[in-house]
GROMACS .gro file of C-alpha atoms in nm:
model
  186
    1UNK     CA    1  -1.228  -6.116   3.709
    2UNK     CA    2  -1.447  -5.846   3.587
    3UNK     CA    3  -1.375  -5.588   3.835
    4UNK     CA    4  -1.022  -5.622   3.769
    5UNK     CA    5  -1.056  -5.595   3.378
    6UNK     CA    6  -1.291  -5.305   3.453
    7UNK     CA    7  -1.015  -5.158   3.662
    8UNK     CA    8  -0.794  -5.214   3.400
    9UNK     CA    9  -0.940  -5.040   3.164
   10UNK     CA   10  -0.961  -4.724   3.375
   11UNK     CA   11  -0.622  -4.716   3.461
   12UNK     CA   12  -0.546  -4.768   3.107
   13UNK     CA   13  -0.772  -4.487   3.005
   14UNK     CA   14  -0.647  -4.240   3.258
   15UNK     CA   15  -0.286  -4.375   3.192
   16UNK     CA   16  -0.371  -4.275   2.801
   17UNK     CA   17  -0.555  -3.946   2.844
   18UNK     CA   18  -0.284  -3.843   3.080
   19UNK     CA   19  -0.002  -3.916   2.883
   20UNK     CA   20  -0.160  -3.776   2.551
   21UNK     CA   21  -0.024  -3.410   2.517
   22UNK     CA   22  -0.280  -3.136   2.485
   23UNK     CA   23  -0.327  -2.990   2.102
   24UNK     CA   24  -0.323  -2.613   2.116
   25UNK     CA   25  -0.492  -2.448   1.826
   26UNK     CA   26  -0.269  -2.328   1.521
   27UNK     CA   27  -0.394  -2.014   1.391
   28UNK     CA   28  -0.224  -1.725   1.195
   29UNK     CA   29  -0.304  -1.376   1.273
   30UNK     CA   30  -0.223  -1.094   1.057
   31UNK     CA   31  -0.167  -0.735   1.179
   32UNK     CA   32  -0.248  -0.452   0.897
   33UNK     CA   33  -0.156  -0.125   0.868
   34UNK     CA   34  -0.253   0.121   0.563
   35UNK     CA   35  -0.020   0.413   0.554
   36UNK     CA   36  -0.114   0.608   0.274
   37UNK     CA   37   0.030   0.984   0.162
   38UNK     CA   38  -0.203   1.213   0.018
   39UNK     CA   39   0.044   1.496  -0.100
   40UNK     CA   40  -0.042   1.839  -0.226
   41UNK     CA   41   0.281   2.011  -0.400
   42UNK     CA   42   0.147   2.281  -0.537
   43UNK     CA   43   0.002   2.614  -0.332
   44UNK     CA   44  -0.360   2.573  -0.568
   45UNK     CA   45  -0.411   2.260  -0.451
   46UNK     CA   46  -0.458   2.139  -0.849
   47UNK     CA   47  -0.212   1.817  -0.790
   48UNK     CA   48  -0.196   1.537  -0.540
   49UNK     CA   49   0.043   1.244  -0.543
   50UNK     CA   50  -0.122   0.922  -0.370
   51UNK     CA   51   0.134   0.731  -0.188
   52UNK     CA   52  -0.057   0.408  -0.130
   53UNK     CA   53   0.177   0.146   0.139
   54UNK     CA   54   0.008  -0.137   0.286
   55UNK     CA   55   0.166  -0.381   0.519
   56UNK     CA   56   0.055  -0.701   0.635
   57UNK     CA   57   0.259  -0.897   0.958
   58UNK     CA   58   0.139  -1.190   0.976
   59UNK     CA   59   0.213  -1.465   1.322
   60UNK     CA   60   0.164  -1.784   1.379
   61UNK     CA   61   0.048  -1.885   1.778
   62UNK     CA   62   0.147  -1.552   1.856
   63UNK     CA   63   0.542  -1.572   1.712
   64UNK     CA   64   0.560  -1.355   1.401
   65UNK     CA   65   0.667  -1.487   1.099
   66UNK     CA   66   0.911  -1.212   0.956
   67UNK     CA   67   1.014  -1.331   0.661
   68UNK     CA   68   0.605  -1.336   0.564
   69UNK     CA   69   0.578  -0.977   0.604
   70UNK     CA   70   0.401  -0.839   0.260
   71UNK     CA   71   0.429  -0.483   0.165
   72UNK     CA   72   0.235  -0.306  -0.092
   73UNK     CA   73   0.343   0.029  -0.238
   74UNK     CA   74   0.175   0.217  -0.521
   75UNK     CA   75   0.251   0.536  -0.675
   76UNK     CA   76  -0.042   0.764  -0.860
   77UNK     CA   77  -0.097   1.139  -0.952
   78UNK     CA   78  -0.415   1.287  -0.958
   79UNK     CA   79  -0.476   1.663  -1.137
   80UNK     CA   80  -0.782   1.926  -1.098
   81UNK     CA   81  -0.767   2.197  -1.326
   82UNK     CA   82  -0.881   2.422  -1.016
   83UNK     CA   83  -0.922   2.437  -0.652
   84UNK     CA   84  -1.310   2.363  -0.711
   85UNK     CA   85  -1.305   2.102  -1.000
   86UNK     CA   86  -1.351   1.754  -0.906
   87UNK     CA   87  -1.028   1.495  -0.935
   88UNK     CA   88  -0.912   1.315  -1.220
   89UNK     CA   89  -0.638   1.031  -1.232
   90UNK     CA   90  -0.317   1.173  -1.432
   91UNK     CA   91  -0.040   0.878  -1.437
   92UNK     CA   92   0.029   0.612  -1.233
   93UNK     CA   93   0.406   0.575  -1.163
   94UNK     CA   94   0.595   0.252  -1.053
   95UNK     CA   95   0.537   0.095  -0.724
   96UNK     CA   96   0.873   0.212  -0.541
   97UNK     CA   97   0.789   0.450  -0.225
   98UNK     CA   98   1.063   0.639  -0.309
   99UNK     CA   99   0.947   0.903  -0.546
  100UNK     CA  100   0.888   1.276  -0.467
  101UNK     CA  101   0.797   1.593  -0.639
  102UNK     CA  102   1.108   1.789  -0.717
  103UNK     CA  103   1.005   2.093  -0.934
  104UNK     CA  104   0.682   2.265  -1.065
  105UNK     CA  105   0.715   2.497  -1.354
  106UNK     CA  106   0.393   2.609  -1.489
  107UNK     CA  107   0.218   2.277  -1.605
  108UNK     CA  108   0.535   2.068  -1.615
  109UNK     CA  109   0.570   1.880  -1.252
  110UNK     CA  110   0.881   1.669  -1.194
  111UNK     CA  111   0.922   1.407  -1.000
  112UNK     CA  112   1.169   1.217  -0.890
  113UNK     CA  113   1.278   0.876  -0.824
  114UNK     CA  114   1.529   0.791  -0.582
  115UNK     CA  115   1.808   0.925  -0.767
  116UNK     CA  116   1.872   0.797  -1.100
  117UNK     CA  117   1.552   0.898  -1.301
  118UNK     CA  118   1.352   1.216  -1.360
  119UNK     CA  119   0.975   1.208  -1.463
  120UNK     CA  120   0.850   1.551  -1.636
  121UNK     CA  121   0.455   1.568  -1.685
  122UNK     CA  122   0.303   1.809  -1.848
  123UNK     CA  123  -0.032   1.817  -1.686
  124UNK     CA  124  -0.227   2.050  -1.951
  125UNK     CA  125  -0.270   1.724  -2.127
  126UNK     CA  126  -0.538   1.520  -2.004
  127UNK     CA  127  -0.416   1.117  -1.900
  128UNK     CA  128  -0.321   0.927  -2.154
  129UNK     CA  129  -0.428   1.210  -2.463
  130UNK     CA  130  -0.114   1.260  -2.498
  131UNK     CA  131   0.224   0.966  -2.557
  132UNK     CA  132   0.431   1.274  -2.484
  133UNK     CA  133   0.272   1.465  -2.178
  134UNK     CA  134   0.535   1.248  -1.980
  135UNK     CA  135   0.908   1.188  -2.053
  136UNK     CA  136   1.166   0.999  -1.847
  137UNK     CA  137   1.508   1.136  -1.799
  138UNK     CA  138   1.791   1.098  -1.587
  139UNK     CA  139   1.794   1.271  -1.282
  140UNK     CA  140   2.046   1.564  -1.233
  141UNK     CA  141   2.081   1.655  -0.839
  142UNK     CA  142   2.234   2.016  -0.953
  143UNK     CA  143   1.952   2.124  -1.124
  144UNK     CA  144   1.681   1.960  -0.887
  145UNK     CA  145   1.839   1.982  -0.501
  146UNK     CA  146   1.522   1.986  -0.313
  147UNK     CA  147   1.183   1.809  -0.332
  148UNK     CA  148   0.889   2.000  -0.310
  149UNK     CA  149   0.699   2.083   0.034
  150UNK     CA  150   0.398   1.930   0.075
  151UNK     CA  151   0.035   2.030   0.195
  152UNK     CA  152  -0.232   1.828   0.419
  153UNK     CA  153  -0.480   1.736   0.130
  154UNK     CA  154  -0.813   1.761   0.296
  155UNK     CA  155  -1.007   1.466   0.411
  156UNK     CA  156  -1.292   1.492   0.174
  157UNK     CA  157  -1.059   1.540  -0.100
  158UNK     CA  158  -0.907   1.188   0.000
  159UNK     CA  159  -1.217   1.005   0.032
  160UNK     CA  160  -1.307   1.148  -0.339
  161UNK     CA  161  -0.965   1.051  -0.467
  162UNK     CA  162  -0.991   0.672  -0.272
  163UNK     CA  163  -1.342   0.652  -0.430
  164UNK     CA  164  -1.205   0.668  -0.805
  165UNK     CA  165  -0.930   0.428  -0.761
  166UNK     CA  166  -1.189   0.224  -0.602
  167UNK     CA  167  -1.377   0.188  -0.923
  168UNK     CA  168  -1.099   0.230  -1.207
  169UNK     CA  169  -0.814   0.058  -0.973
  170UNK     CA  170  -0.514   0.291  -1.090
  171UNK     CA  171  -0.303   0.114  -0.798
  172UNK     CA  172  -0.446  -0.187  -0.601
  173UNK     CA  173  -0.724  -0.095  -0.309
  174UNK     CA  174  -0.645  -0.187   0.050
  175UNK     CA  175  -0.925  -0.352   0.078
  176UNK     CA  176  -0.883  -0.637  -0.245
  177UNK     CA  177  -0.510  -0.665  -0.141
  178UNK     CA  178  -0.604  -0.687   0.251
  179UNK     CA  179  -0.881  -0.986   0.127
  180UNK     CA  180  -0.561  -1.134  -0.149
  181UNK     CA  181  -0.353  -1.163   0.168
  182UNK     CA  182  -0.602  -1.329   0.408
  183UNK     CA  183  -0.710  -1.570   0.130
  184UNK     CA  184  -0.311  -1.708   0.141
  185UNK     CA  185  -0.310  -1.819   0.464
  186UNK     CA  186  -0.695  -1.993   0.479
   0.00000   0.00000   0.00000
């Protein structure tokens, strides 16, 4: 009697153990990418617009969850007064990618966005020391049919300008919005 409840239970434990499915782990994994523009409009190299666009993809047991995708995008000007002074943060525009540098004329830059408006600033006037050094129009494709070329803006220059948003936070750093992201899906 006890060697058949002993077998028993063995073939009831293998019978259980066998039939019990295996449980896989469930982990996200999230791909980043930073894909920031550093663009120089201007042949002095006295203005730089920062193009900050983060993306995060995140998947789920390897099968990517597409409507989770997250995009950042951050628009912010910076101004010298010459090639050898150091950076300063001028204005920090909406956080739409699509805005571009149509016109310089003396110390008015224009920029504009998409198509419908037109930002003029007027970068004698140090950020903010001024409520007029920037105005908001409509944009006019006659009078502004190209954007501006842009320059490479030098890698030292970009590690200065990263370094000041870093502390003052003008648009948000990869880094806090890469650790925001990652603390969603713990």
């Amino acid at each position: 009697m006890k060697i058949s409840i002993i077998w028993l239970s063995i073939i009831v434990s293998v019978m259980f153990f066998s039939c019990t499915p295996e449980i896989e782990d469930d982990y996200v994994r999230i791909d980043f990418s930073k894909n920031n523009q550093y663009l120089q409009y201007y042949s002095d190299t006295t203005a730089v617009l920062v193009k900050a666009h983060y993306h995060a993809s995140p998947s789920r047991n390897g099968v990517f969850l597409d409507d989770k995708d997250t995009t950042f995008t951050a628009n912010a000007l910076f101004f010298r007064t010459s090639a050898v002074s150091p950076w300063t943060h001028h204005y920090t525009f909406g956080s739409d990618s699509n805005m571009y540098a149509a016109k310089r004329d003396g110390s008015k830059l224009y920029f504009r966005y998409e198509d419908t408006l037109l930002y003029i600033i007027d970068l004698k006037y140090p950020s903010g020391s001024n409520p007029d050094s920037v105005k908001i129009t409509e944009f006019d494709s006659l009078l502004y049919p190209n954007i501006l070329t842009s320059n490479n803006t030098d890698s030292t220059d970009i590690d200065y300008i990263d370094s000041l948003n870093n502390s003052a936070k003008w648009y948000k750093p990869y880094g806090q919005w890469k650790d925001e992201i990652i603390n969603l899906y713990r």
